[in-house]
Coordinates of C-alpha atoms in Angstrom, one line a residue:
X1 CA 0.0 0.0 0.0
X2 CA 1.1 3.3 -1.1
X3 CA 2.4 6.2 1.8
X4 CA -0.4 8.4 2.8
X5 CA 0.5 11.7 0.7
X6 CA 0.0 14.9 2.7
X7 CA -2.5 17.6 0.7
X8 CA -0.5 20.2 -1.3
X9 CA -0.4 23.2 1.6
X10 CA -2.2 26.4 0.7
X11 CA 0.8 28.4 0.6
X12 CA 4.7 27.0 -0.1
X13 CA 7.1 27.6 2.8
X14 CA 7.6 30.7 3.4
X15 CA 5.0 32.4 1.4
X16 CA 2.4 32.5 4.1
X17 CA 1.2 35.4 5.7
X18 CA -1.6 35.1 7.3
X19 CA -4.7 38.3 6.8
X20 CA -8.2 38.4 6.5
X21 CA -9.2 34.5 5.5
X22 CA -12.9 34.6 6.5
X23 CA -15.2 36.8 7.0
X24 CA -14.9 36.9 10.7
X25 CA -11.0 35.4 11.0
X26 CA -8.2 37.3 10.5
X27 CA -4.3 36.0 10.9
X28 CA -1.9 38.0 12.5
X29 CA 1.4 36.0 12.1
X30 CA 4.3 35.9 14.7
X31 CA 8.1 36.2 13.2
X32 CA 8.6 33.2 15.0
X33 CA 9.5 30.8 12.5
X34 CA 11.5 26.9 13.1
X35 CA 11.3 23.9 13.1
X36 CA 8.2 23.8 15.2
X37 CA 6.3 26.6 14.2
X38 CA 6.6 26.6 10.7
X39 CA 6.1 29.5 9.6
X40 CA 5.8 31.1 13.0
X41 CA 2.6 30.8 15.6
X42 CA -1.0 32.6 14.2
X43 CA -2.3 34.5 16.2
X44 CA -6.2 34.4 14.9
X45 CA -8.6 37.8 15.5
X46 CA -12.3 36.5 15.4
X47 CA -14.5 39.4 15.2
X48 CA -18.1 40.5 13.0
X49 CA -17.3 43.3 10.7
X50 CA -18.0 46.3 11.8
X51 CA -17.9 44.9 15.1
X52 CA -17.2 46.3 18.7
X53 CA -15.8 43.3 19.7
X54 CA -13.1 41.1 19.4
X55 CA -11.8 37.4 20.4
X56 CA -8.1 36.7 20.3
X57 CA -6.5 33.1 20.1
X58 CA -3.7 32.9 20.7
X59 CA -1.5 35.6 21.4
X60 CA 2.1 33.6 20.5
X61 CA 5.2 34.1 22.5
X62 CA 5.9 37.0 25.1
X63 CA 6.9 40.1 22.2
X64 CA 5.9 43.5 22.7
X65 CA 5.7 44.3 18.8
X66 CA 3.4 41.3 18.1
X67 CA 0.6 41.6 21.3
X68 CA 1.1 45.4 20.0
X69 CA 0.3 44.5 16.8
X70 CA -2.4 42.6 18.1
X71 CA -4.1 45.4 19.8
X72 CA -3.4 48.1 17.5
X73 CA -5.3 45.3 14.5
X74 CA -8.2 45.8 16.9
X75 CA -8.4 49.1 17.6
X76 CA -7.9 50.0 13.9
X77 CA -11.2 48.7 13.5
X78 CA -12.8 50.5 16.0
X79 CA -13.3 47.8 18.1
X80 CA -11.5 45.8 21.7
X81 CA -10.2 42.6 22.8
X82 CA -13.3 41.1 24.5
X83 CA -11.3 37.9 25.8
X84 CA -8.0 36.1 24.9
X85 CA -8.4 32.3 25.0
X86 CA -6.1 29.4 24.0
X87 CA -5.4 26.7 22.2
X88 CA -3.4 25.0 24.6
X89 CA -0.5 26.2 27.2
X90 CA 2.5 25.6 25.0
X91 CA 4.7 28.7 25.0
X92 CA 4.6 29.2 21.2
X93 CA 0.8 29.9 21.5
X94 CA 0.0 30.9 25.4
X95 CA 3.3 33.2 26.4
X96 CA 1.7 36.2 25.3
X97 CA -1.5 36.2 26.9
X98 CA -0.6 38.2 30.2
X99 CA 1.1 41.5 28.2
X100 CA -2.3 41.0 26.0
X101 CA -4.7 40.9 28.7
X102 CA -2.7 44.0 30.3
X103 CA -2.9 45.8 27.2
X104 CA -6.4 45.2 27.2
X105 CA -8.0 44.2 30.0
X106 CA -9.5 41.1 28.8
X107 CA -9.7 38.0 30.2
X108 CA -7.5 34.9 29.5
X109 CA -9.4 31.6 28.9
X110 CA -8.3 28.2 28.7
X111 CA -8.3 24.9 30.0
X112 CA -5.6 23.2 32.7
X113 CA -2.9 25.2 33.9
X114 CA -5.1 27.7 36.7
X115 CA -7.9 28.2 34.2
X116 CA -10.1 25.2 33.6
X117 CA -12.5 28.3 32.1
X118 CA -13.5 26.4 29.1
X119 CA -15.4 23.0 28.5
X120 CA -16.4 21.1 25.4
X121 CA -19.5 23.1 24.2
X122 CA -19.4 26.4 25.3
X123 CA -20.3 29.1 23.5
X124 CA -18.1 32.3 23.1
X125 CA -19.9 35.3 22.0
X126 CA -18.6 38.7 20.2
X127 CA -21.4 40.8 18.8
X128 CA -23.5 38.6 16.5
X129 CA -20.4 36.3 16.5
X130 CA -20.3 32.7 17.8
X131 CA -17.5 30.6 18.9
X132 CA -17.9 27.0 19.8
X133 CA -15.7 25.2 22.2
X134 CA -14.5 21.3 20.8
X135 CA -12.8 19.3 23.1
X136 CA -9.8 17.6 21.3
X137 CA -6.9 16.8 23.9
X138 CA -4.2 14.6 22.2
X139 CA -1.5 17.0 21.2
X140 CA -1.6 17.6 24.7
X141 CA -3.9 17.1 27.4
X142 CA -5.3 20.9 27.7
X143 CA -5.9 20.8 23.7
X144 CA -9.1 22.5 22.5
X145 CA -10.3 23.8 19.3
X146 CA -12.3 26.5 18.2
X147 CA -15.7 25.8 15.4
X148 CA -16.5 28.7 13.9
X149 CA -19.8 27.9 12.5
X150 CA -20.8 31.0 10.2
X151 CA -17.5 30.6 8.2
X152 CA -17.7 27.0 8.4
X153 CA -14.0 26.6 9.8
X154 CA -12.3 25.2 12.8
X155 CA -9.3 26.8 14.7
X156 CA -7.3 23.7 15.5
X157 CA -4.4 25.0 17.0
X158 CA -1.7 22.4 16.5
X159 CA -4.2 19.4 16.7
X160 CA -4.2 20.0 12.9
X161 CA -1.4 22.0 11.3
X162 CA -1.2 23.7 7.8
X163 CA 1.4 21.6 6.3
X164 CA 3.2 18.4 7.9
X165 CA 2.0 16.7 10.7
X166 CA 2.1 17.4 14.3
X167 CA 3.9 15.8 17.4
X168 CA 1.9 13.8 20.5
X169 CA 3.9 15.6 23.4
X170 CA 4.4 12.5 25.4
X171 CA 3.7 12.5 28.6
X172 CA 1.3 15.3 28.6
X173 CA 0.1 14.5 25.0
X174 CA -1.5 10.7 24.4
X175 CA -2.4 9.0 21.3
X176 CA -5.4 7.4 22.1
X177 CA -7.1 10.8 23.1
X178 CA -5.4 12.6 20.2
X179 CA -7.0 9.7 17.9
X180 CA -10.4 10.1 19.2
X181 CA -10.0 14.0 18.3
X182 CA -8.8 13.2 14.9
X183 CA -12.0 10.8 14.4
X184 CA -14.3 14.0 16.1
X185 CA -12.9 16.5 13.7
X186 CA -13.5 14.1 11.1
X187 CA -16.7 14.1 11.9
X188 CA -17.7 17.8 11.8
X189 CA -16.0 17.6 7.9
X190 CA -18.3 14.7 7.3
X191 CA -21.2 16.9 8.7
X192 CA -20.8 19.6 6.7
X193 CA -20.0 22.0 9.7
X194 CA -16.2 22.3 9.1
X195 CA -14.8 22.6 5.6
X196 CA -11.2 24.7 6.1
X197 CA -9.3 24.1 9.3
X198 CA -7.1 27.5 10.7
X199 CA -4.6 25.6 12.1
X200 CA -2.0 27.4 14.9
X201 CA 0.8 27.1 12.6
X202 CA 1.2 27.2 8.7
X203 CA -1.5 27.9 5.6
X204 CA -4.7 27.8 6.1
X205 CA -6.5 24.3 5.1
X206 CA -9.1 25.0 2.1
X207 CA -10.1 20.9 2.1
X208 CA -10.6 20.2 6.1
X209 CA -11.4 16.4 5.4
X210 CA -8.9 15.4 3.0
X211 CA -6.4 16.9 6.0
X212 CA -7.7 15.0 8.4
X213 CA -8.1 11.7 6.5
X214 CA -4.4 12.1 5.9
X215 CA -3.7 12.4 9.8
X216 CA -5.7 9.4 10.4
X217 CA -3.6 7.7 7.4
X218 CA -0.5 9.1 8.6
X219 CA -0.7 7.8 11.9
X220 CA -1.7 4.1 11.6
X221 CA 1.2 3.8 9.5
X222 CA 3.9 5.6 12.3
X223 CA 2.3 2.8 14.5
X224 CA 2.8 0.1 11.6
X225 CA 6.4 1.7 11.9
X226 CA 7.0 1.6 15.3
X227 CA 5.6 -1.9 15.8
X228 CA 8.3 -3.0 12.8
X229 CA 11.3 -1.2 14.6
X230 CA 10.5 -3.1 18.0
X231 CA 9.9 -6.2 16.3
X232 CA 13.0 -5.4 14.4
X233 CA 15.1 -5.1 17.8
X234 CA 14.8 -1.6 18.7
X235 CA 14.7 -1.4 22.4
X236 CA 14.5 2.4 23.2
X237 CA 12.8 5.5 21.6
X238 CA 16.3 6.6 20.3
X239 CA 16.4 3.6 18.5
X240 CA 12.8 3.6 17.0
X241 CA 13.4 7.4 16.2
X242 CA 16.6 6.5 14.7
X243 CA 15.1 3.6 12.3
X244 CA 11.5 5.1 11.2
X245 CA 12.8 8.8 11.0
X246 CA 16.0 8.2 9.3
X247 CA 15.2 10.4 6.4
X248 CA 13.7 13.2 8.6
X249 CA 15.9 16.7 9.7
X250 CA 17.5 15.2 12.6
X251 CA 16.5 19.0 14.1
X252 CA 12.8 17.9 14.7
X253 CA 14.2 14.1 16.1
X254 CA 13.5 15.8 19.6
X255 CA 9.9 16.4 18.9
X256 CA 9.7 13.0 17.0
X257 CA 10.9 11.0 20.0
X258 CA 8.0 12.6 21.9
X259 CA 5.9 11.3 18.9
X260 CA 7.3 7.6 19.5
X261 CA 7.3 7.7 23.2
X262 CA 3.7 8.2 23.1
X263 CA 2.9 5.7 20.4
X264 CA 5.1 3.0 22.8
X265 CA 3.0 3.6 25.6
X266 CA -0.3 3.5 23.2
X267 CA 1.0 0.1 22.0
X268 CA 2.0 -1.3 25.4
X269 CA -2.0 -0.8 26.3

């Protein structure tokens, strides 16, 4: 059977900028490019047009220029920062949230880490705007995304990116919930209700479910992978990394060990 084959990404490397992409979603894109971001962290401005209000997800790491940029984005458009909520509590995507919310005023929102301020469900409203809360832990264990219903997109932070695939931070990640999320997600693109994805690094996602189908491709074959290596004698991660990503940058073998470790443990259950 023939590798799963990763949809052609929106924009090449390096060519994405983020902007206005919906109606009510607007990219503001951190100069924080690597390895791990991509093309750096998006910072995503949800707000009506002609609105008063504004949600912010996401404000990326602790910079002065960016959460300024952020605010000044806002105000431009004669509106505020209502609330800032996140993705999830890496640094790449949560640093910034206190100099935000003391720019602004605005409340921080998340789940885990002092907050627990968002469940699966909830509705966030900005003007005429609505922003539904999906549970989809995996990534890592505080890992949420955002349905934006009118638009018919979903802010997946880096459940889903815009080009690649991402890492299951082991321990705090685990497959078996990140799995369940993939198969959730797949289900609001079979629904109709999602057809882009705004992911929290990269392009945006025009096609939602061929992205995910390739995920759920993706990873049964890591675990076919994984399985071979131990069968083959690997006894460590190191060694599993070392025989299934051979041909990967050895610069993201870090984030790919996290990757393996959690797919060990998912196998050993």
């Amino acid at each position: 059977m023939s590798p799963a084959v990763a949809p052609e990404p929106s924009a090449p490397f390096g060519e994405w900028r983020g902007g206005q992409v919906t109606p009510h979603a607007h990219c503001l894109l951190q100069g924080n490019p690597g390895p791990m971001t991509l093309d750096g962290t998006n910072t995503w401005v949800l707000m009506s047009p002609g609105g008063t209000d504004a949600i912010v997800i996401d404000p990326g790491e602790d910079e002065a220029a960016h959460q300024q940029r952020v605010v000044d984005h806002v105000a431009a458009r004669g509106a505020r920062v209502g609330r800032i909520v996140l993705t999830h509590g890496h640094h790449d995507h949560s640093e910034g949230a206190p100099r935000l919310a003391r720019l602004t005023g605005a409340p921080v929102q998340a789940v885990g880490r002092g907050h627990d301020d968002l469940s699966d469900g909830d509705v966030l409203r900005v003007g005429d705007l609505e922003v539904r809360v999906v549970s989809t832990p995996g990534h890592t264990a505080d890992s949420i995304s955002f349905a934006l219903p009118s638009d018919h997109a979903l802010l997946t932070g880096d459940t889903v990116l815009g080009r690649g695939t991402t890492v299951v931070a082991h321990p705090d990640g685990e497959l078996a919930a990140y799995l369940d999320s993939l198969e959730r997600i797949k289900a609001l693109t079979g629904g109709g209700e999602v057809a882009s994805i705004l992911p929290g690094h990269g392009p945006t996602v025009p096609d939602a479910a061929t992205m995910v189908d390739f995920y759920r491709t993706h990873r049964r074959e890591r675990l076919d992978q994984v399985r071979a290596a131990l069968a083959g004698g690997a006894e460590t991660a190191d060694d599993v990394v070392a025989t299934v990503y051979a041909a990967v940058d050895r610069s993201v073998w870090p984030a790919a060990k996290m990757s393996v470790l959690a797919q060990m443990a998912y196998l050993q259950h």
